[in-house]
Each structure stands twice: as structure tokens, then as C-alpha cells.
Amino acid sequence: MPELPEVEVVKKSLKKTIYDLTIKNIEISNKFLRYKINVKLMKKMINSKILSITRRSKYLFIDLNNDHTIMIHLGMTGKFIIVDANKNEYKTSFYYNLIDTKPAHNHLKFIFNKRITLIYNDVRKFGFIKIFKTKDIPFSPHLKNLGPEPLSKEFDFNYFKKNIKKRKLFLKDLLMNQKFVSGLGNIYVNEAIFLSKLSPKIIVKNISNKKIYTLVSNIKKVLAKAIKKGGSSIKNFNNTEGKKGNFQQYFNVYGRHGKSCTRSNCIGTIKRTVISNRSTFFCAICQK
């Protein structure tokens, strides 16, 4: 599933390609995604102009000049295809090879002025596209229980310390909890925990203040670097310009089961375990 950095990269790519354009037509070939598309309401977005494209957690928001907002979640296999004026196609993907993107999985098409088309393609149909009144977005059931953004000032030592008191759960479980911090996913949680030399199974109330500072800092550093590198391409992730992310070249633990620890002074081997049904990678020697 695309995590915060990948969704942020897609957001930036969309801003480059469709910001300030006007929707001239909308074609819906399949309204049955995770949630049924409201076709009648969607059609009312025709002739609206895009005012902004933003992100909250793993959600994308396209604000229109008719006081409505399009909310998008890519699910597991959701992707966008941009078709430019010369009919060149640029695709986003995360887990599926781009050659597997078939027209049969194109569910919705936004046709803009300047001969630009945005297509939503989703093999497994776990993603969704909803319309809200812009003023109602903060009260959406998808957002109301989300924790702070990990790159925000709100997510700091004090917030972390305050919210782990007496909590007897694994660190990995805490960071994957979207109510605690929103947007983190399996890849970047594994990487941040490794950089902090913490065990993914440490009970959070037992983490020292020094380690909390280190962990919060590393979470922000990992995400910032991933965004700068264009996200992680795993069977492929591309932005809407067709460019691959390359943060996967910097993985220290994720997907490296059986390989040597990347720390120069460590003789450990990367292990794999399962925590809450998610693969977890760590070095048993330098992560305590």
C-alpha cells in the first residue's frame, strides 16, 4: 500500500499536471470501488476548476471552486494515469508492474481543458473517490480519529512521551496505529525503528527519554528522505510523471531478511518476524 511519502509524491506530481485546470467532462466506467461512487454528485463537478491539491495522512484532496472537495484513497493498487496533449501516458503504481495496467481496470476519467486527462485505475478496487463539501472535510469519518502528521510540529517528544504513559504494547504496533500518528506504514516504521536502535517489540512505556528524542527525529528524517528520493518503488511505484522512486536503494532492514546488518560495526543478520500480521524486519544484535 502506498505510504505517506508515496502519496505526498503523487500529490506533488498532480499539482504539476492538473492544478488550475478545469474539469470539462467526467466518465465513470465502474462506480463500484471500495465505496460506490456517487455518479450524480460526481457529474456536478464538471466545469469546476481545481484550486488546490493537498494530502492528509494517506488521503489526497482536490479542492474545487464550487465549494466541493474530491477525496481520494489509493488503497492497495490504485494508480493515476495522466494522458497529456500528445497522448503520452504517465502512470503511478506501487505494487504492480506498470505493464499490468490494463484499460479494463480504468474506473474513472477526468477530462480537463488543455487536452489533459486523468484516469483512475485500480486492479483490486480497494481505493475510493468521494465528494464532500469542502467545509465538511475536517469532520469526515475518515479523518476524525487520525493522529498528528509525523512531519508536523505537533508530533514531537512531548506528544510522544505524553501518549505512551502506562501503555503496554509493542513499539511497532504503536507506530502503525493511525490514531497515534497518521500516515506511517510498514516500510518507514521498520526503517525508523532500526535507525533508532530499538527493538520493534520493546514495550513503549519502557522507552527512555533519550530514545524517544532519537526515534521522533529518525521518523521525520526517514520520511523527508523518502519524499526527496521520490518514494519507494516496489514492483513499481511511479509518480504521475512516470518517474520511479528510489528510496528502496536506502533500505536498511525492510525486505532484507537474511542479509547482513548495514551498520559497519555490527555482525548481525536481518531477521524477519510477524507483528500484528505485518512483516517486521530488524537486527537482533543492534536493536534492543
mmCIF file of C-alpha atoms in Angstrom:
data_model
loop_
_atom_site.group_PDB
_atom_site.id
_atom_site.type_symbol
_atom_site.label_atom_id
_atom_site.label_comp_id
_atom_site.label_asym_id
_atom_site.label_seq_id
_atom_site.Cartn_x
_atom_site.Cartn_y
_atom_site.Cartn_z
ATOM 1 C CA MET A 1 0.000 0.000 0.000
ATOM 2 C CA PRO A 2 1.322 3.493 -0.794
ATOM 3 C CA GLU A 3 2.505 5.134 2.411
ATOM 4 C CA LEU A 4 2.816 8.814 3.303
ATOM 5 C CA PRO A 5 5.899 9.538 1.134
ATOM 6 C CA GLU A 6 4.387 7.909 -1.958
ATOM 7 C CA VAL A 7 1.081 9.753 -1.536
ATOM 8 C CA GLU A 8 2.993 13.002 -0.997
ATOM 9 C CA VAL A 9 4.961 12.398 -4.194
ATOM 10 C CA VAL A 10 1.759 11.720 -6.135
ATOM 11 C CA LYS A 11 0.262 14.912 -4.687
ATOM 12 C CA LYS A 12 3.223 16.963 -5.869
ATOM 13 C CA SER A 13 3.068 15.343 -9.297
ATOM 14 C CA LEU A 14 -0.649 16.062 -9.636
ATOM 15 C CA LYS A 15 -0.063 19.686 -8.669
ATOM 16 C CA LYS A 16 2.360 19.967 -11.573
ATOM 17 C CA THR A 17 -0.060 18.474 -14.080
ATOM 18 C CA ILE A 18 -3.670 19.348 -13.215
ATOM 19 C CA TYR A 19 -3.564 22.313 -10.810
ATOM 20 C CA ASP A 20 -5.630 25.274 -12.086
ATOM 21 C CA LEU A 21 -7.248 23.181 -14.821
ATOM 22 C CA THR A 22 -10.993 22.936 -15.378
ATOM 23 C CA ILE A 23 -12.895 19.645 -15.472
ATOM 24 C CA LYS A 24 -14.630 19.535 -18.850
ATOM 25 C CA ASN A 25 -16.086 16.054 -18.534
ATOM 26 C CA ILE A 26 -16.136 13.015 -16.226
ATOM 27 C CA GLU A 27 -16.519 9.459 -17.495
ATOM 28 C CA ILE A 28 -17.304 6.678 -15.000
ATOM 29 C CA SER A 29 -16.945 3.128 -16.304
ATOM 30 C CA ASN A 30 -17.199 1.418 -12.897
ATOM 31 C CA LYS A 31 -18.740 3.055 -9.838
ATOM 32 C CA PHE A 32 -18.139 0.081 -7.539
ATOM 33 C CA LEU A 33 -14.845 0.763 -5.773
ATOM 34 C CA ARG A 34 -14.407 0.286 -2.009
ATOM 35 C CA TYR A 35 -17.292 2.723 -1.721
ATOM 36 C CA LYS A 36 -19.792 3.231 -4.512
ATOM 37 C CA ILE A 37 -19.127 6.423 -6.460
ATOM 38 C CA ASN A 38 -21.992 8.894 -6.277
ATOM 39 C CA VAL A 39 -22.351 9.337 -10.034
ATOM 40 C CA LYS A 40 -24.924 12.134 -9.900
ATOM 41 C CA LEU A 41 -22.847 14.178 -7.463
ATOM 42 C CA MET A 42 -19.620 13.439 -9.321
ATOM 43 C CA LYS A 43 -21.092 14.743 -12.567
ATOM 44 C CA LYS A 44 -21.881 18.028 -10.822
ATOM 45 C CA MET A 45 -18.124 18.624 -10.588
ATOM 46 C CA ILE A 46 -17.991 19.210 -14.359
ATOM 47 C CA ASN A 47 -16.921 22.782 -15.240
ATOM 48 C CA SER A 48 -15.275 23.189 -11.838
ATOM 49 C CA LYS A 49 -11.734 24.484 -11.546
ATOM 50 C CA ILE A 50 -9.036 22.937 -9.366
ATOM 51 C CA LEU A 51 -7.996 25.335 -6.610
ATOM 52 C CA SER A 52 -5.596 23.133 -4.654
ATOM 53 C CA ILE A 53 -4.312 19.588 -4.206
ATOM 54 C CA THR A 54 -3.376 18.569 -0.665
ATOM 55 C CA ARG A 55 -2.671 15.499 1.455
ATOM 56 C CA ARG A 56 -3.663 14.362 4.947
ATOM 57 C CA SER A 57 -2.212 11.037 6.070
ATOM 58 C CA LYS A 58 -2.654 8.721 3.049
ATOM 59 C CA TYR A 59 -5.574 10.700 1.609
ATOM 60 C CA LEU A 60 -5.486 13.129 -1.314
ATOM 61 C CA PHE A 61 -7.799 16.127 -1.592
ATOM 62 C CA ILE A 62 -8.655 18.079 -4.721
ATOM 63 C CA ASP A 63 -10.395 21.334 -3.791
ATOM 64 C CA LEU A 64 -12.685 22.806 -6.442
ATOM 65 C CA ASN A 65 -14.070 26.301 -6.943
ATOM 66 C CA ASN A 66 -17.644 25.073 -6.367
ATOM 67 C CA ASP A 67 -17.069 24.597 -2.612
ATOM 68 C CA HIS A 68 -16.612 20.843 -3.003
ATOM 69 C CA THR A 69 -13.603 18.592 -2.488
ATOM 70 C CA ILE A 70 -12.732 15.270 -4.096
ATOM 71 C CA MET A 71 -11.242 12.857 -1.536
ATOM 72 C CA ILE A 72 -9.096 10.020 -2.884
ATOM 73 C CA HIS A 73 -7.523 6.989 -1.227
ATOM 74 C CA LEU A 74 -5.393 4.738 -3.435
ATOM 75 C CA GLY A 75 -5.991 1.571 -1.419
ATOM 76 C CA MET A 76 -3.628 -1.261 -2.343
ATOM 77 C CA THR A 77 -3.395 -0.937 -6.123
ATOM 78 C CA GLY A 78 -4.922 2.425 -7.018
ATOM 79 C CA LYS A 79 -2.980 4.479 -9.505
ATOM 80 C CA PHE A 80 -3.368 7.511 -11.728
ATOM 81 C CA ILE A 81 -2.670 7.692 -15.419
ATOM 82 C CA ILE A 82 -2.031 11.125 -16.872
ATOM 83 C CA VAL A 83 -2.588 11.458 -20.605
ATOM 84 C CA ASP A 84 -1.108 14.677 -21.956
ATOM 85 C CA ALA A 85 -1.987 16.695 -25.051
ATOM 86 C CA ASN A 86 0.285 14.489 -27.174
ATOM 87 C CA LYS A 87 -1.390 11.318 -25.847
ATOM 88 C CA ASN A 88 1.671 10.327 -23.826
ATOM 89 C CA GLU A 89 0.759 8.260 -20.745
ATOM 90 C CA TYR A 90 2.412 8.622 -17.333
ATOM 91 C CA LYS A 91 1.393 6.133 -14.657
ATOM 92 C CA THR A 92 1.640 5.794 -10.909
ATOM 93 C CA SER A 93 1.918 2.399 -9.285
ATOM 94 C CA PHE A 94 3.212 0.799 -6.099
ATOM 95 C CA TYR A 95 2.959 -2.986 -6.073
ATOM 96 C CA TYR A 96 2.063 -3.906 -9.631
ATOM 97 C CA ASN A 97 4.229 -3.686 -12.732
ATOM 98 C CA LEU A 98 3.214 -0.833 -14.986
ATOM 99 C CA ILE A 99 2.788 -3.240 -17.910
ATOM 100 C CA ASP A 100 -0.023 -4.856 -15.896
ATOM 101 C CA THR A 101 -2.048 -1.644 -16.005
ATOM 102 C CA LYS A 102 -4.955 -2.625 -18.233
ATOM 103 C CA PRO A 103 -7.781 -0.416 -19.553
ATOM 104 C CA ALA A 104 -10.256 -2.883 -18.012
ATOM 105 C CA HIS A 105 -9.212 -1.525 -14.613
ATOM 106 C CA ASN A 106 -9.779 2.122 -15.571
ATOM 107 C CA HIS A 107 -12.757 3.144 -13.445
ATOM 108 C CA LEU A 108 -12.986 6.896 -13.721
ATOM 109 C CA LYS A 109 -11.686 9.519 -16.123
ATOM 110 C CA PHE A 110 -11.414 13.283 -15.579
ATOM 111 C CA ILE A 111 -11.086 15.199 -18.822
ATOM 112 C CA PHE A 112 -9.618 18.685 -18.406
ATOM 113 C CA ASN A 113 -9.052 21.665 -20.608
ATOM 114 C CA LYS A 114 -5.672 21.844 -22.367
ATOM 115 C CA ARG A 115 -6.326 18.264 -23.552
ATOM 116 C CA ILE A 116 -5.195 16.702 -20.263
ATOM 117 C CA THR A 117 -6.876 13.537 -18.957
ATOM 118 C CA LEU A 118 -6.568 11.970 -15.502
ATOM 119 C CA ILE A 119 -7.560 8.292 -15.248
ATOM 120 C CA TYR A 120 -8.060 6.367 -12.004
ATOM 121 C CA ASN A 121 -7.004 2.714 -12.416
ATOM 122 C CA ASP A 122 -7.371 0.139 -9.616
ATOM 123 C CA VAL A 123 -6.935 -3.620 -10.044
ATOM 124 C CA ARG A 124 -8.244 -4.689 -6.631
ATOM 125 C CA LYS A 125 -10.669 -1.780 -6.207
ATOM 126 C CA PHE A 126 -9.750 -1.133 -2.559
ATOM 127 C CA GLY A 127 -9.282 2.572 -3.235
ATOM 128 C CA PHE A 128 -12.091 5.097 -3.262
ATOM 129 C CA ILE A 129 -13.122 8.503 -4.590
ATOM 130 C CA LYS A 130 -15.671 10.552 -2.650
ATOM 131 C CA ILE A 131 -17.132 14.040 -2.888
ATOM 132 C CA PHE A 132 -17.589 16.257 0.175
ATOM 133 C CA LYS A 133 -18.497 19.855 0.739
ATOM 134 C CA THR A 134 -15.141 21.462 1.432
ATOM 135 C CA LYS A 135 -16.286 22.816 4.794
ATOM 136 C CA ASP A 136 -17.199 19.272 5.894
ATOM 137 C CA ILE A 137 -13.825 17.667 5.131
ATOM 138 C CA PRO A 138 -12.427 18.119 8.683
ATOM 139 C CA PHE A 139 -15.423 16.199 10.030
ATOM 140 C CA SER A 140 -15.141 13.287 7.608
ATOM 141 C CA PRO A 141 -15.280 9.886 9.362
ATOM 142 C CA HIS A 142 -12.058 9.021 7.520
ATOM 143 C CA LEU A 143 -10.174 11.840 9.223
ATOM 144 C CA LYS A 144 -11.749 12.493 12.610
ATOM 145 C CA ASN A 145 -9.723 9.868 14.506
ATOM 146 C CA LEU A 146 -6.363 10.413 12.828
ATOM 147 C CA GLY A 147 -3.352 11.315 14.916
ATOM 148 C CA PRO A 148 -0.960 14.139 14.029
ATOM 149 C CA GLU A 149 1.120 14.120 10.869
ATOM 150 C CA PRO A 150 4.575 12.681 11.626
ATOM 151 C CA LEU A 151 6.258 15.611 9.870
ATOM 152 C CA SER A 152 4.265 18.194 11.810
ATOM 153 C CA LYS A 153 5.486 20.213 14.792
ATOM 154 C CA GLU A 154 2.736 18.613 16.873
ATOM 155 C CA PHE A 155 4.442 15.225 16.599
ATOM 156 C CA ASP A 156 7.355 15.816 18.960
ATOM 157 C CA PHE A 157 8.964 14.472 22.128
ATOM 158 C CA ASN A 158 6.260 15.892 24.396
ATOM 159 C CA TYR A 159 3.425 14.388 22.358
ATOM 160 C CA PHE A 160 5.157 11.007 22.224
ATOM 161 C CA LYS A 161 6.010 10.960 25.927
ATOM 162 C CA LYS A 162 2.513 12.007 26.968
ATOM 163 C CA ASN A 163 0.823 9.347 24.867
ATOM 164 C CA ILE A 164 2.887 6.315 25.863
ATOM 165 C CA LYS A 165 2.420 6.549 29.620
ATOM 166 C CA LYS A 166 1.392 3.177 31.040
ATOM 167 C CA ARG A 167 0.850 1.743 27.534
ATOM 168 C CA LYS A 168 1.889 -1.896 27.367
ATOM 169 C CA LEU A 169 2.136 -2.502 23.641
ATOM 170 C CA PHE A 170 4.951 -3.081 21.185
ATOM 171 C CA LEU A 171 6.632 -0.059 19.608
ATOM 172 C CA LYS A 172 5.851 -1.414 16.132
ATOM 173 C CA ASP A 173 2.139 -1.612 16.977
ATOM 174 C CA LEU A 174 2.119 1.927 18.372
ATOM 175 C CA LEU A 175 3.668 3.475 15.263
ATOM 176 C CA MET A 176 1.314 1.580 12.957
ATOM 177 C CA ASN A 177 -1.689 2.906 14.900
ATOM 178 C CA GLN A 178 -3.128 5.739 12.793
ATOM 179 C CA LYS A 179 -4.813 7.210 15.870
ATOM 180 C CA PHE A 180 -1.375 7.764 17.409
ATOM 181 C CA VAL A 181 0.376 9.102 14.307
ATOM 182 C CA SER A 182 -1.146 9.211 10.841
ATOM 183 C CA GLY A 183 0.399 8.172 7.550
ATOM 184 C CA LEU A 184 3.143 5.853 8.766
ATOM 185 C CA GLY A 185 3.211 2.428 7.167
ATOM 186 C CA ASN A 186 5.218 -0.753 7.407
ATOM 187 C CA ILE A 187 8.238 0.273 5.348
ATOM 188 C CA TYR A 188 9.066 3.505 7.134
ATOM 189 C CA VAL A 189 8.220 2.210 10.604
ATOM 190 C CA ASN A 190 10.716 -0.626 10.124
ATOM 191 C CA GLU A 191 13.385 1.790 8.914
ATOM 192 C CA ALA A 192 12.902 4.400 11.654
ATOM 193 C CA ILE A 193 12.967 1.788 14.418
ATOM 194 C CA PHE A 194 16.208 0.377 13.015
ATOM 195 C CA LEU A 195 17.898 3.784 12.866
ATOM 196 C CA SER A 196 16.901 4.348 16.494
ATOM 197 C CA LYS A 197 18.481 1.049 17.611
ATOM 198 C CA LEU A 198 15.234 -0.056 19.217
ATOM 199 C CA SER A 199 13.567 -3.435 19.150
ATOM 200 C CA PRO A 200 10.199 -3.396 17.364
ATOM 201 C CA LYS A 201 8.937 -5.433 20.329
ATOM 202 C CA ILE A 202 10.032 -3.062 23.079
ATOM 203 C CA ILE A 203 7.119 -2.078 25.338
ATOM 204 C CA VAL A 204 6.593 1.613 24.674
ATOM 205 C CA LYS A 205 6.298 2.721 28.304
ATOM 206 C CA ASN A 206 9.846 1.412 28.816
ATOM 207 C CA ILE A 207 11.475 3.602 26.151
ATOM 208 C CA SER A 208 13.913 6.131 27.644
ATOM 209 C CA ASN A 209 13.575 9.856 27.051
ATOM 210 C CA LYS A 210 16.798 9.870 25.044
ATOM 211 C CA LYS A 211 15.480 7.144 22.772
ATOM 212 C CA ILE A 212 12.168 8.973 22.321
ATOM 213 C CA TYR A 213 14.031 12.043 21.051
ATOM 214 C CA THR A 214 16.054 9.844 18.721
ATOM 215 C CA LEU A 215 13.038 7.940 17.421
ATOM 216 C CA VAL A 216 10.935 11.038 16.707
ATOM 217 C CA SER A 217 13.877 12.604 14.892
ATOM 218 C CA ASN A 218 14.506 9.467 12.832
ATOM 219 C CA ILE A 219 10.852 9.134 11.823
ATOM 220 C CA LYS A 220 10.966 12.654 10.412
ATOM 221 C CA LYS A 221 14.342 12.080 8.727
ATOM 222 C CA VAL A 222 13.260 8.820 7.085
ATOM 223 C CA LEU A 223 10.060 10.340 5.713
ATOM 224 C CA ALA A 224 11.782 13.500 4.484
ATOM 225 C CA LYS A 225 14.463 11.477 2.706
ATOM 226 C CA ALA A 226 11.879 9.130 1.181
ATOM 227 C CA ILE A 227 9.919 12.082 -0.205
ATOM 228 C CA LYS A 228 13.121 13.641 -1.561
ATOM 229 C CA LYS A 229 14.027 10.347 -3.257
ATOM 230 C CA GLY A 230 10.557 10.063 -4.794
ATOM 231 C CA GLY A 231 9.184 7.336 -2.523
ATOM 232 C CA SER A 232 9.876 3.613 -2.628
ATOM 233 C CA SER A 233 9.357 1.653 -5.828
ATOM 234 C CA ILE A 234 8.325 -1.893 -5.017
ATOM 235 C CA LYS A 235 7.089 -3.731 -8.075
ATOM 236 C CA ASN A 236 6.844 -0.443 -9.124
ATOM 237 C CA PHE A 237 5.883 2.872 -7.589
ATOM 238 C CA ASN A 238 5.981 5.750 -10.075
ATOM 239 C CA ASN A 239 4.738 9.282 -9.709
ATOM 240 C CA THR A 240 2.352 10.809 -12.221
ATOM 241 C CA GLU A 241 5.295 11.823 -14.395
ATOM 242 C CA GLY A 242 6.245 8.179 -14.809
ATOM 243 C CA LYS A 243 9.361 8.536 -12.647
ATOM 244 C CA LYS A 244 10.335 5.785 -10.236
ATOM 245 C CA GLY A 245 11.092 6.475 -6.618
ATOM 246 C CA ASN A 246 14.433 5.142 -5.415
ATOM 247 C CA PHE A 247 14.282 5.179 -1.615
ATOM 248 C CA GLN A 248 14.290 1.365 -1.747
ATOM 249 C CA GLN A 249 18.015 1.672 -2.512
ATOM 250 C CA TYR A 250 18.442 3.016 1.004
ATOM 251 C CA PHE A 251 16.537 0.307 2.891
ATOM 252 C CA ASN A 252 18.479 -0.874 5.935
ATOM 253 C CA VAL A 253 16.098 -3.624 7.028
ATOM 254 C CA TYR A 254 12.869 -3.720 5.020
ATOM 255 C CA GLY A 255 12.847 -6.763 2.754
ATOM 256 C CA ARG A 256 16.455 -7.658 3.708
ATOM 257 C CA HIS A 257 15.736 -10.868 5.655
ATOM 258 C CA GLY A 258 18.892 -12.983 5.908
ATOM 259 C CA LYS A 259 21.267 -10.222 4.811
ATOM 260 C CA SER A 260 23.977 -8.606 6.906
ATOM 261 C CA CYS A 261 23.202 -5.617 9.089
ATOM 262 C CA THR A 262 24.168 -2.394 7.325
ATOM 263 C CA ARG A 263 25.881 -0.942 10.407
ATOM 264 C CA SER A 264 29.626 -1.160 9.868
ATOM 265 C CA ASN A 265 30.347 -2.189 13.461
ATOM 266 C CA CYS A 266 27.572 -4.808 13.694
ATOM 267 C CA ILE A 267 27.946 -8.506 12.860
ATOM 268 C CA GLY A 268 24.207 -9.139 12.980
ATOM 269 C CA THR A 269 21.871 -10.522 10.333
ATOM 270 C CA ILE A 270 18.491 -9.053 9.488
ATOM 271 C CA LYS A 271 15.671 -11.167 10.912
ATOM 272 C CA ARG A 272 12.018 -11.291 9.945
ATOM 273 C CA THR A 273 9.119 -11.761 12.330
ATOM 274 C CA VAL A 274 5.397 -11.003 12.207
ATOM 275 C CA ILE A 275 3.797 -8.401 14.465
ATOM 276 C CA SER A 276 0.046 -7.875 14.130
ATOM 277 C CA ASN A 277 0.045 -9.735 10.811
ATOM 278 C CA ARG A 278 2.704 -7.460 9.294
ATOM 279 C CA SER A 279 6.230 -8.459 8.305
ATOM 280 C CA THR A 280 8.756 -6.862 10.616
ATOM 281 C CA PHE A 281 12.482 -6.680 9.855
ATOM 282 C CA PHE A 282 15.167 -5.981 12.441
ATOM 283 C CA CYS A 283 18.708 -6.734 13.591
ATOM 284 C CA ALA A 284 18.604 -8.745 16.809
ATOM 285 C CA ILE A 285 22.085 -7.573 17.806
ATOM 286 C CA CYS A 286 21.976 -3.785 17.486
ATOM 287 C CA GLN A 287 18.250 -3.230 18.039
ATOM 288 C CA LYS A 288 17.447 -3.606 21.730
#
